[in-house]
C-alpha cells in the first residue's frame, strides 16, 4: 500500500495554487527523516513562480566556497574570460593554480562550458583546461562539456585525440551529439578522411548518444514535468529500465529546477522505492532546487538532513543559494545559510564574511543584529577581523550615505576583538570631521582610547585636515594644539602649514599669525620656512602689514633668511615712506639693511611712478645711503627722465 502522503499529492495536485510557507523555521534543530515529508500545501502548483537561476555576480567565492572578488555592480563578471586568459598565458600547473587563486574565480559547470566555447580556435589551450578540470573535479564535465571538447579537437584536425576522447566518453556513458557529429563530419570529408568519416557515422548509428545519462535524464524530466505526478508517471519512469545513478538523479533534478515541487516528489519517490540511495551529491542537487524564497522551509529541512546523514553542503550549493537569497534581498536567510556552512567542513572564506557584512550595511535599514551575528559566526570559528575587512565595509557604508554610523560598526567589531589600525583611524576621522560630524568624531576618539590605544600621528593630522575642510577652524586649531602637546614640535610642521593655509583661504591671515606666535612662544614651535613665506604674502594682501613685519623677526630667530620680495612689492604699490623704513629696519639685525636692498626699494618705487614716496623716503635714510653714488645716480636718472618727459610734452 502506498504511503498516504503520495495519495494526497495525487488527489490535490491541481488544487488552487498557493505559495510555500515562508514562516521562520528554527532550522538548526534536529529533524528526523519522517519530519521531511512535505506538507500538502507545499506541493501545489508553482508554475507561475519565477526562479532566477543566475548567481548574483557580487558574491565572492572560490576554492573553499569563496574567493570571487567583491563586486557591487549587477553586471555579471566574465570569469570565463579570466580563466581563458590564465590558461593561454600559463602552462605549468603551479602557475595556473596561483593565477586562479589570485583572480578569485569559481570553476562551475556553466563556466567550464563558456571557457571551452571561448577556446574553440585554441585546441591546445582547450585541451590543457579540459585535462585540468578532469583531473581535479571530473563532475564539472557533463556530456555537453565532453562534446564541446570533442568538437574543438575534430574541427581543428586533432584526429587521434578526437578518437581517444570518444573512447573516454563511452566509458563515462556519454555519446556524440548530432551537432558535433555534423561539424566534425564536414571537416573529415573536407580533409579527405573518408575512413574516419565512416567510423564516425558508425559510432553515431550505434545509438550510443541515446544511452547517455544526459539524454535519459532529459527524457525522465520531461515525463515528470509534462503531467501531474501519478502512478502512471512512476510506471513510465520504471519502463525506461535504466539504473538510477547519482549523476542521472542530478541531471533530472537540475532539469526540474523550475518546478521544485515535482523535483522533490521525484527525489522522495526514488528514496521510498529504494531505486537509489541518496548521497551527498543528490542531496545537494535537491537543496539547490529548493533554495529559493517560496520553498524556504523545505530547503532547511533538506539541508539539515544533509548534515544529519553525515554529508556536507557543496560549494556549488552554497554559491547558488546564497546568490538567490541576496538577489531577493533575503539577508536574514543569507546569514542563516552562512552560519550553517560555517558549521561544516567546507567553510566559506573571509571574502564571503566581508561580502555579507557589506550587503547588510547597504540594506534599506542598517540591521545591526544581523551584522553582529555575522561577526560572531566569523570570530567564533577562530577567524580574526582585519583592517581590509573594515575598509571594505566602510566603503559600502559611505556609498549609501551612512558613514556617520561607522561607530556602530566599530562597536560590534570591537566586541570581536578588533581595533582599527593607523591608516583606517586616519581615514575614519577625516571622513567624519570633514562632514562636520563633531559628535561622531568625539565618539570615535573615545572608542579608540577606551580600547587601550591612542590616536596616532596620522589620525591627529586627519582631524586637523577634516575640520579645515568643513570650515571649523577653531576646532581644527584645538586639535592641532592637542596634537602639538602629544606628538611634540618636530613632526607637525606640515600640519600647521595646512591649518595656516585654511585660515588664509577664509581671509583670516591675521588670526593665523596670532596662532603662529602663540605656538612659537608656548611650545617653542618652529614653523616651516614655506609657512612663513605663505603667511607673510597673505598678510600683506589682507591688510596685516604690521603682523607680517613681526614674522620677520621670528624668521631670523629660526635661522631663515628674510623674505624680501612681497614687502618690496607692497611698499612700491601701496606703502608709505614710513612703511618702507619699518620694513628695512625689521628685515635686518643691523641698524639698516645693505645698500642693495635700499636700491631695490627705490627702483621699485620709481617703476611704480611713486616718485613722491621715494623723495620722502630718501631723507629718512642714513647719510651713507643718501650719499651713496648708486643712490644718487638712480635719483639723477629718474629726475632727468622726468624733466625730458616734461620738456617734450610742452613742445
XYZ file of C-alpha atoms in Angstrom:
651
model
C 0.000 0.000 0.000
C 1.384 3.320 -0.980
C 2.137 5.957 1.648
C -0.662 8.369 2.419
C 1.360 11.494 1.516
C 1.645 10.301 -2.078
C -2.086 9.615 -2.364
C -2.804 13.097 -1.069
C -0.422 14.540 -3.596
C -2.137 12.732 -6.469
C -5.565 13.886 -5.325
C -4.720 17.514 -4.607
C -2.019 18.407 -7.091
C -4.341 20.530 -9.219
C -5.972 22.447 -6.404
C -5.667 26.212 -6.394
C -2.084 27.368 -6.201
C -0.618 28.740 -3.022
C 2.890 29.814 -2.126
C 5.114 27.670 0.010
C 5.193 28.735 3.629
C 7.801 31.326 4.376
C 7.312 31.368 8.164
C 10.614 31.282 10.059
C 11.867 27.846 10.977
C 14.363 27.038 13.662
C 16.269 25.021 11.141
C 19.211 24.115 13.326
C 17.185 21.749 15.493
C 17.485 18.016 14.919
C 14.982 16.871 12.313
C 14.080 13.263 11.792
C 13.655 11.714 8.374
C 9.911 11.489 8.850
C 9.766 15.214 9.520
C 10.965 15.795 5.991
C 7.713 14.568 4.425
C 6.384 17.699 2.729
C 3.002 19.124 3.573
C 0.137 19.051 1.134
C 0.222 22.808 0.527
C 3.911 22.582 -0.244
C 3.251 20.668 -3.442
C 0.597 22.824 -5.007
C 1.350 24.323 -8.372
C 4.377 26.625 -8.697
C 4.213 27.031 -12.450
C 3.705 30.782 -12.196
C 6.645 31.422 -9.876
C 9.799 32.791 -11.397
C 13.045 31.158 -10.319
C 16.203 33.113 -11.036
C 18.917 30.597 -11.652
C 21.734 33.013 -12.280
C 24.017 33.658 -9.368
C 24.349 37.175 -8.091
C 27.657 38.291 -9.591
C 28.576 40.177 -6.476
C 29.161 37.039 -4.374
C 32.771 36.311 -3.648
C 33.510 32.607 -3.635
C 36.393 30.410 -4.559
C 38.109 27.216 -3.593
C 36.683 26.828 -0.079
C 33.428 28.448 -1.063
C 34.641 31.857 -1.920
C 37.330 33.974 -3.266
C 35.445 35.648 -6.047
C 36.223 39.388 -5.899
C 33.844 41.680 -4.190
C 31.734 43.335 -6.866
C 28.829 45.619 -6.067
C 27.728 46.032 -9.668
C 24.869 43.988 -11.088
C 26.878 43.304 -14.188
C 27.965 39.680 -14.281
C 31.768 39.342 -14.341
C 33.378 37.492 -17.242
C 35.007 34.789 -15.126
C 35.316 32.540 -18.142
C 37.355 35.240 -19.912
C 39.688 35.496 -16.915
C 40.136 31.712 -16.801
C 40.700 31.500 -20.553
C 43.389 34.166 -20.309
C 45.113 32.310 -17.462
C 45.293 29.066 -19.439
C 46.509 30.945 -22.514
C 49.326 32.614 -20.546
C 50.289 29.782 -18.210
C 51.201 26.198 -18.917
C 52.600 24.978 -15.591
C 50.150 23.558 -13.051
C 51.598 25.631 -10.196
C 51.382 28.842 -12.234
C 47.769 28.084 -13.158
C 46.852 27.355 -9.528
C 48.469 30.585 -8.351
C 46.780 32.714 -11.003
C 43.353 31.185 -10.358
C 43.747 31.724 -6.631
C 44.742 35.376 -7.007
C 41.954 36.032 -9.524
C 39.320 34.607 -7.179
C 37.075 32.735 -9.612
C 34.806 29.708 -9.365
C 35.034 26.971 -11.972
C 31.457 25.775 -12.143
C 29.825 23.643 -14.824
C 28.497 26.724 -16.636
C 31.926 28.362 -16.543
C 33.518 25.205 -17.983
C 31.148 25.390 -20.948
C 31.853 29.091 -21.506
C 35.613 28.613 -21.329
C 35.534 25.768 -23.861
C 33.383 27.853 -26.213
C 35.830 30.746 -25.965
C 38.761 28.431 -26.777
C 37.220 26.739 -29.822
C 40.053 28.010 -32.035
C 42.807 27.223 -29.497
C 42.734 23.412 -29.226
C 45.959 23.072 -27.225
C 44.811 25.534 -24.592
C 41.334 23.994 -24.539
C 42.856 20.533 -24.045
C 45.020 21.820 -21.192
C 41.986 23.346 -19.495
C 39.829 20.253 -20.076
C 42.507 17.917 -18.687
C 42.994 20.220 -15.701
C 39.278 20.102 -14.835
C 39.104 16.343 -15.419
C 41.993 15.737 -13.039
C 40.675 17.966 -10.243
C 36.898 17.879 -10.496
C 35.552 15.449 -13.070
C 31.965 16.072 -12.002
C 32.147 19.504 -13.648
C 32.392 17.731 -17.022
C 28.981 16.839 -18.417
C 28.095 15.268 -21.731
C 27.847 18.772 -23.159
C 31.348 19.646 -21.959
C 32.767 16.438 -23.473
C 31.040 17.177 -26.767
C 32.362 20.738 -26.854
C 35.905 19.443 -26.358
C 35.296 16.748 -28.932
C 34.179 19.347 -31.460
C 37.265 21.503 -30.814
C 39.566 18.536 -31.460
C 37.702 17.320 -34.533
C 37.263 20.696 -36.250
C 40.915 21.633 -35.655
C 42.259 18.390 -37.131
C 43.347 16.616 -33.932
C 42.044 13.290 -35.220
C 43.908 10.931 -32.895
C 42.948 12.895 -29.792
C 39.385 13.068 -31.117
C 39.035 9.279 -31.162
C 40.746 8.951 -27.794
C 38.158 11.284 -26.286
C 35.307 9.373 -27.978
C 36.529 6.251 -26.160
C 36.694 8.117 -22.863
C 33.152 9.384 -23.366
C 31.842 5.868 -23.946
C 33.391 4.825 -20.667
C 31.535 7.680 -18.967
C 28.249 6.754 -20.620
C 28.284 9.769 -22.924
C 27.733 9.775 -26.666
C 28.459 12.075 -29.589
C 25.772 14.706 -30.137
C 24.234 15.242 -33.559
C 25.555 18.796 -33.829
C 29.135 17.769 -33.114
C 28.849 14.798 -35.445
C 27.781 17.075 -38.309
C 30.541 19.641 -37.717
C 33.319 17.080 -37.453
C 31.931 15.012 -40.341
C 32.169 18.070 -42.574
C 35.809 18.560 -41.515
C 36.682 14.883 -42.113
C 35.128 14.934 -45.577
C 36.844 18.226 -46.457
C 40.238 16.801 -45.438
C 39.645 13.537 -47.327
C 39.496 11.430 -44.161
C 36.869 9.075 -45.543
C 37.664 6.206 -43.167
C 37.297 8.465 -40.141
C 34.056 9.844 -41.556
C 32.642 6.322 -41.927
C 33.816 5.414 -38.475
C 32.037 8.467 -37.040
C 28.837 7.517 -38.841
C 29.048 4.054 -37.335
C 29.583 5.430 -33.824
C 26.565 7.690 -34.112
C 24.417 4.991 -35.720
C 25.181 2.629 -32.838
C 22.803 4.661 -30.704
C 25.375 5.490 -28.066
C 24.084 9.024 -27.803
C 20.613 7.830 -26.877
C 22.084 5.841 -23.991
C 23.887 8.774 -22.423
C 22.752 9.798 -18.968
C 22.134 13.335 -20.227
C 19.646 12.100 -22.810
C 17.970 9.697 -20.401
C 17.790 12.386 -17.707
C 16.194 14.771 -20.179
C 13.531 12.196 -21.102
C 12.812 11.494 -17.430
C 12.459 15.176 -16.573
C 10.038 15.605 -19.493
C 7.909 12.747 -18.219
C 7.733 14.324 -14.748
C 7.291 17.870 -15.959
C 4.600 17.301 -18.590
C 1.955 15.730 -16.354
C 0.717 15.625 -12.795
C 2.520 13.150 -10.570
C 0.705 9.853 -10.595
C 1.228 6.106 -10.643
C 1.342 6.382 -14.419
C 4.369 8.696 -14.152
C 6.099 6.176 -11.925
C 5.360 3.395 -14.388
C 6.788 5.428 -17.278
C 9.952 6.130 -15.313
C 10.392 2.464 -14.409
C 9.721 1.401 -18.005
C 12.858 3.224 -19.131
C 14.628 0.320 -17.438
C 17.807 2.198 -16.522
C 19.752 2.239 -13.262
C 19.342 5.425 -11.248
C 22.902 6.581 -10.709
C 23.846 9.690 -8.747
C 24.669 11.542 -11.960
C 21.335 10.629 -13.523
C 19.383 11.796 -10.479
C 21.310 15.089 -10.527
C 20.507 15.616 -14.202
C 16.785 15.048 -13.668
C 16.660 17.360 -10.642
C 18.532 20.097 -12.492
C 16.076 19.854 -15.366
C 13.190 20.179 -12.882
C 14.633 23.282 -11.212
C 11.748 25.441 -12.417
C 9.245 23.107 -10.740
C 10.619 22.438 -7.253
C 7.515 20.589 -6.058
C 7.876 17.946 -8.780
C 11.617 17.768 -8.195
C 11.009 16.969 -4.517
C 8.335 14.378 -5.396
C 10.785 12.683 -7.743
C 13.502 12.807 -5.083
C 11.259 11.269 -2.391
C 9.828 8.650 -4.765
C 13.326 7.384 -5.540
C 14.047 7.160 -1.825
C 10.789 5.383 -0.978
C 11.066 2.983 -3.901
C 14.652 2.155 -2.974
C 15.695 2.819 -6.558
C 18.695 4.777 -5.346
C 20.385 5.565 -2.058
C 20.720 9.312 -1.917
C 24.235 10.550 -1.311
C 25.883 13.914 -0.774
C 25.601 14.890 -4.435
C 21.897 14.096 -4.833
C 21.031 15.793 -1.538
C 22.894 18.877 -2.691
C 21.136 18.756 -6.049
C 17.675 18.883 -4.450
C 18.880 21.555 -1.995
C 19.883 23.746 -4.929
C 16.413 23.331 -6.421
C 14.631 24.188 -3.151
C 16.926 27.060 -2.190
C 14.505 29.807 -3.132
C 12.130 32.212 -1.435
C 8.943 30.173 -1.812
C 10.477 26.865 -0.675
C 12.496 28.109 2.272
C 11.110 25.739 4.931
C 11.574 22.689 2.718
C 15.068 23.877 1.870
C 16.104 23.996 5.528
C 14.659 20.545 6.167
C 16.686 19.043 3.342
C 19.798 20.976 4.352
C 19.533 19.704 7.913
C 19.068 16.185 6.591
C 22.316 16.580 4.654
C 24.095 17.304 7.931
C 22.300 14.597 9.925
C 23.281 11.973 7.332
C 26.941 12.916 7.684
C 27.179 14.783 4.387
C 28.430 18.295 3.643
C 26.944 21.187 1.725
C 28.784 21.516 -1.583
C 30.386 24.721 -2.753
C 28.042 24.913 -5.732
C 25.000 24.650 -3.470
C 26.204 27.409 -1.172
C 27.094 29.699 -4.069
C 23.824 29.291 -5.961
C 21.501 29.513 -2.995
C 23.281 32.444 -1.385
C 23.181 34.147 -4.775
C 19.422 33.784 -4.936
C 18.972 34.949 -1.354
C 20.975 38.102 -1.931
C 19.277 38.793 -5.246
C 15.942 38.684 -3.430
C 17.386 40.752 -0.515
C 16.807 37.828 1.860
C 19.631 38.918 4.157
C 18.489 37.009 7.232
C 18.251 33.781 5.239
C 21.680 34.505 3.764
C 23.142 34.846 7.268
C 21.381 31.630 8.329
C 22.969 29.874 5.365
C 26.372 31.335 6.214
C 26.047 30.105 9.791
C 25.108 26.631 8.595
C 28.021 26.472 6.153
C 30.496 27.713 8.775
C 29.440 24.791 10.950
C 30.537 22.298 8.296
C 33.822 21.102 6.878
C 33.719 23.360 3.803
C 33.730 26.776 5.397
C 33.086 29.985 3.456
C 36.138 32.189 3.114
C 36.945 35.546 4.673
C 35.744 37.194 1.466
C 32.275 35.764 1.997
C 32.082 37.225 5.504
C 33.097 40.630 4.164
C 30.561 40.342 1.368
C 27.710 39.626 3.792
C 28.703 42.490 6.073
C 28.815 44.878 3.123
C 25.379 43.791 1.952
C 23.958 44.251 5.443
C 25.220 47.828 5.819
C 23.745 48.907 2.467
C 20.316 47.447 3.232
C 17.247 49.641 3.496
C 17.709 49.607 7.265
C 21.032 49.026 8.992
C 20.322 45.734 10.777
C 22.998 45.635 13.470
C 21.539 42.380 14.793
C 22.442 40.603 11.564
C 25.792 42.409 11.442
C 26.593 41.233 14.950
C 25.572 37.661 14.084
C 27.964 37.503 11.143
C 30.797 38.909 13.256
C 30.078 36.345 15.970
C 29.951 33.454 13.492
C 33.185 34.543 11.858
C 35.213 35.117 15.021
C 33.627 32.122 16.754
C 35.310 29.923 14.152
C 38.752 31.201 15.080
C 38.990 33.957 12.468
C 40.359 37.443 13.040
C 38.779 40.661 11.802
C 41.169 42.788 9.736
C 41.635 46.357 8.563
C 40.951 45.331 4.971
C 37.550 43.961 6.000
C 36.618 47.169 7.809
C 37.879 49.303 4.926
C 35.657 47.407 2.518
C 32.647 47.733 4.845
C 33.218 51.465 5.276
C 33.293 51.964 1.509
C 29.881 50.342 1.285
C 28.624 52.433 4.214
C 29.814 55.618 2.521
C 28.239 54.594 -0.797
C 24.764 54.832 0.775
C 25.457 57.997 2.785
C 25.715 56.276 6.164
C 29.332 56.900 7.094
C 28.183 58.738 10.198
C 27.031 55.380 11.575
C 30.502 53.874 11.392
C 30.800 53.931 15.197
C 28.030 51.319 15.367
C 30.108 49.129 13.068
C 33.248 49.711 15.091
C 31.472 48.873 18.331
C 30.409 45.472 17.003
C 33.858 44.781 15.588
C 35.388 45.807 18.906
C 33.306 43.064 20.519
C 35.029 40.719 18.076
C 38.434 41.814 19.356
C 39.187 44.316 16.593
C 40.625 47.821 16.706
C 41.382 49.781 13.523
C 44.990 50.412 12.537
C 46.689 53.722 11.822
C 45.589 54.151 8.206
C 41.958 53.365 8.968
C 41.883 55.629 12.013
C 43.077 58.434 9.769
C 40.517 57.657 7.074
C 37.627 57.474 9.538
C 38.340 60.734 11.351
C 38.958 62.536 8.045
C 35.584 61.458 6.666
C 33.709 62.248 9.867
C 35.328 65.596 10.602
C 35.185 66.847 7.001
C 31.444 66.121 7.085
C 31.132 68.236 10.241
C 30.061 65.302 12.426
C 31.554 66.531 15.695
C 29.701 64.135 17.984
C 30.662 61.140 15.876
C 34.306 62.261 15.867
C 34.273 62.548 19.639
C 32.671 59.125 19.938
C 35.292 57.603 17.650
C 38.185 59.165 19.582
C 36.662 57.849 22.806
C 36.238 54.422 21.199
C 39.939 54.290 20.327
C 41.093 55.496 23.728
C 38.864 53.078 25.654
C 40.266 50.262 23.542
C 43.609 50.813 25.220
C 45.057 52.596 22.200
C 45.669 56.214 21.300
C 45.200 58.196 18.133
C 48.433 58.152 16.191
C 50.078 60.954 14.249
C 48.146 60.291 11.009
C 44.815 60.350 12.798
C 45.599 63.663 14.528
C 46.667 65.153 11.202
C 43.423 63.956 9.631
C 41.414 65.528 12.450
C 43.003 68.884 11.670
C 42.595 68.402 7.918
C 38.976 67.294 8.188
C 37.949 70.257 10.332
C 39.757 72.606 7.961
C 37.774 71.076 5.099
C 34.484 71.550 6.984
C 35.386 75.168 7.801
C 35.552 74.728 11.578
C 38.938 76.415 12.038
C 38.574 76.852 15.802
C 38.086 73.090 16.219
C 40.968 72.432 13.856
C 43.162 74.760 15.945
C 42.126 72.993 19.145
C 43.007 69.599 17.692
C 46.348 70.988 16.489
C 47.159 72.261 19.956
C 46.363 68.808 21.375
C 48.432 67.189 18.670
C 51.319 69.525 19.456
C 51.187 68.511 23.100
C 51.031 64.780 22.343
C 53.320 64.473 19.324
C 55.850 67.230 20.064
C 57.052 70.008 17.766
C 59.337 68.053 15.454
C 56.734 66.350 13.221
C 53.818 68.749 12.972
C 55.182 71.435 10.653
C 53.273 70.419 7.536
C 50.030 70.015 9.537
C 50.411 73.559 10.846
C 51.015 74.859 7.341
C 47.781 73.169 6.246
C 45.970 74.918 9.116
C 47.517 78.316 8.266
C 46.502 77.969 4.618
C 42.933 77.171 5.693
C 42.821 80.384 7.755
C 44.203 82.383 4.841
C 41.592 80.954 2.468
C 38.960 82.334 4.854
C 40.684 85.796 4.791
C 41.816 85.243 8.353
C 45.568 85.572 7.883
C 45.850 87.846 10.940
C 44.271 85.130 13.131
C 46.696 82.623 11.649
C 49.593 84.935 12.536
C 48.419 85.148 16.143
C 48.136 81.338 16.267
C 51.689 81.032 14.941
C 53.098 83.432 17.521
C 51.270 81.618 20.334
C 52.576 78.217 19.226
C 56.125 79.570 18.986
C 56.034 81.217 22.409
C 54.180 78.446 24.273
C 55.665 75.316 22.681
C 58.917 76.564 21.151
C 57.430 75.501 17.845
C 59.394 76.156 14.659
C 57.160 76.569 11.584
C 58.370 75.577 8.150
C 60.091 78.189 6.008
C 57.312 77.813 3.420
C 54.732 78.523 6.143
C 56.389 81.853 6.932
C 56.598 82.827 3.287
C 52.994 81.898 2.534
C 51.606 83.643 5.610
C 53.594 86.843 5.013
C 52.290 87.053 1.438
C 48.703 86.590 2.602
C 49.070 89.099 5.461
C 50.261 91.818 3.082
C 47.265 91.156 0.834
C 44.773 91.056 3.736
C 45.904 94.288 5.469
C 48.246 92.754 8.001
C 51.436 94.729 7.240
C 52.482 95.105 10.890
C 51.774 91.406 11.575
C 53.849 90.475 8.536
C 56.728 92.592 9.875
C 56.519 90.789 13.206
C 57.149 87.485 11.441
C 60.467 88.724 10.021
C 61.945 88.762 13.497
C 60.699 85.200 14.167
C 62.179 84.047 10.849
C 65.571 85.443 11.857
C 65.364 83.645 15.218
C 64.609 80.361 13.438
C 67.573 80.781 11.087
C 65.600 81.590 7.946
C 66.689 84.377 5.553
C 64.366 87.388 5.402
C 61.555 87.200 2.889
C 62.056 90.473 0.958
C 60.094 90.233 -2.300
C 56.466 90.642 -1.082
C 57.474 93.607 1.140
C 59.206 95.420 -1.730
C 56.133 94.839 -3.895
C 53.777 96.032 -1.146
C 55.767 99.230 -0.415
C 56.126 100.083 -4.096
C 52.406 99.735 -4.797
C 50.644 100.977 -1.682
C 53.080 101.617 1.185
C 54.210 104.903 2.646
C 57.776 106.076 3.266
C 57.312 105.150 6.929
C 56.233 101.643 5.874
C 59.392 101.349 3.812
C 61.568 102.427 6.767
C 59.761 99.990 9.093
C 60.313 97.133 6.641
C 64.017 97.887 6.126
C 64.648 98.134 9.866
C 62.708 94.899 10.607
C 64.418 92.792 7.980
C 67.944 93.105 9.366
C 69.623 92.584 12.690
C 71.784 95.633 11.953
C 70.662 99.261 12.187
C 69.818 99.420 8.491
C 69.939 96.918 5.611
C 72.530 96.804 2.873
C 72.569 99.375 0.080
C 71.428 96.765 -2.449
C 68.145 96.265 -0.585
C 67.542 100.022 -0.358
C 68.255 100.403 -4.064
C 65.659 97.700 -4.799
C 63.044 99.659 -2.845
C 63.838 102.955 -4.607
C 63.910 101.280 -8.015
C 60.515 99.630 -7.371
C 59.001 102.969 -6.298
C 60.260 104.727 -9.422
C 58.949 101.915 -11.661
C 55.562 102.232 -9.941
C 55.745 106.018 -10.687
C 55.625 106.838 -6.983
C 58.398 109.447 -7.075
C 56.967 111.459 -4.172
C 57.197 108.431 -1.822
C 60.796 107.898 -2.946
C 61.614 111.578 -2.344
C 60.066 111.357 1.148
C 61.948 108.161 1.922
C 65.417 109.415 0.950
C 65.918 111.938 3.826
C 64.812 109.273 6.331
C 67.687 107.035 5.291
C 71.148 107.204 6.932
C 73.725 109.578 5.405
C 75.755 106.737 3.902
C 72.663 105.748 1.926
C 71.760 109.318 0.867
C 75.321 109.992 -0.321
C 75.895 106.616 -1.944
C 76.888 107.025 -5.606
C 74.418 104.394 -6.851
C 71.536 106.003 -4.977
C 72.430 109.485 -6.285
C 72.783 108.108 -9.805
C 69.354 106.443 -9.601
C 67.674 109.653 -8.449
C 69.522 111.710 -11.072
C 68.484 109.304 -13.821
C 64.881 109.355 -12.681
C 64.903 113.194 -12.403
C 66.434 113.581 -15.852
C 63.919 111.230 -17.352
C 61.108 113.157 -15.709
C 62.436 116.525 -16.995
C 62.791 115.171 -20.511
C 59.213 113.971 -20.462
C 58.045 117.393 -19.246
C 60.043 119.230 -21.946
C 58.687 117.036 -24.725
C 55.124 117.496 -23.532
C 55.470 121.314 -23.655
C 56.678 121.398 -27.253
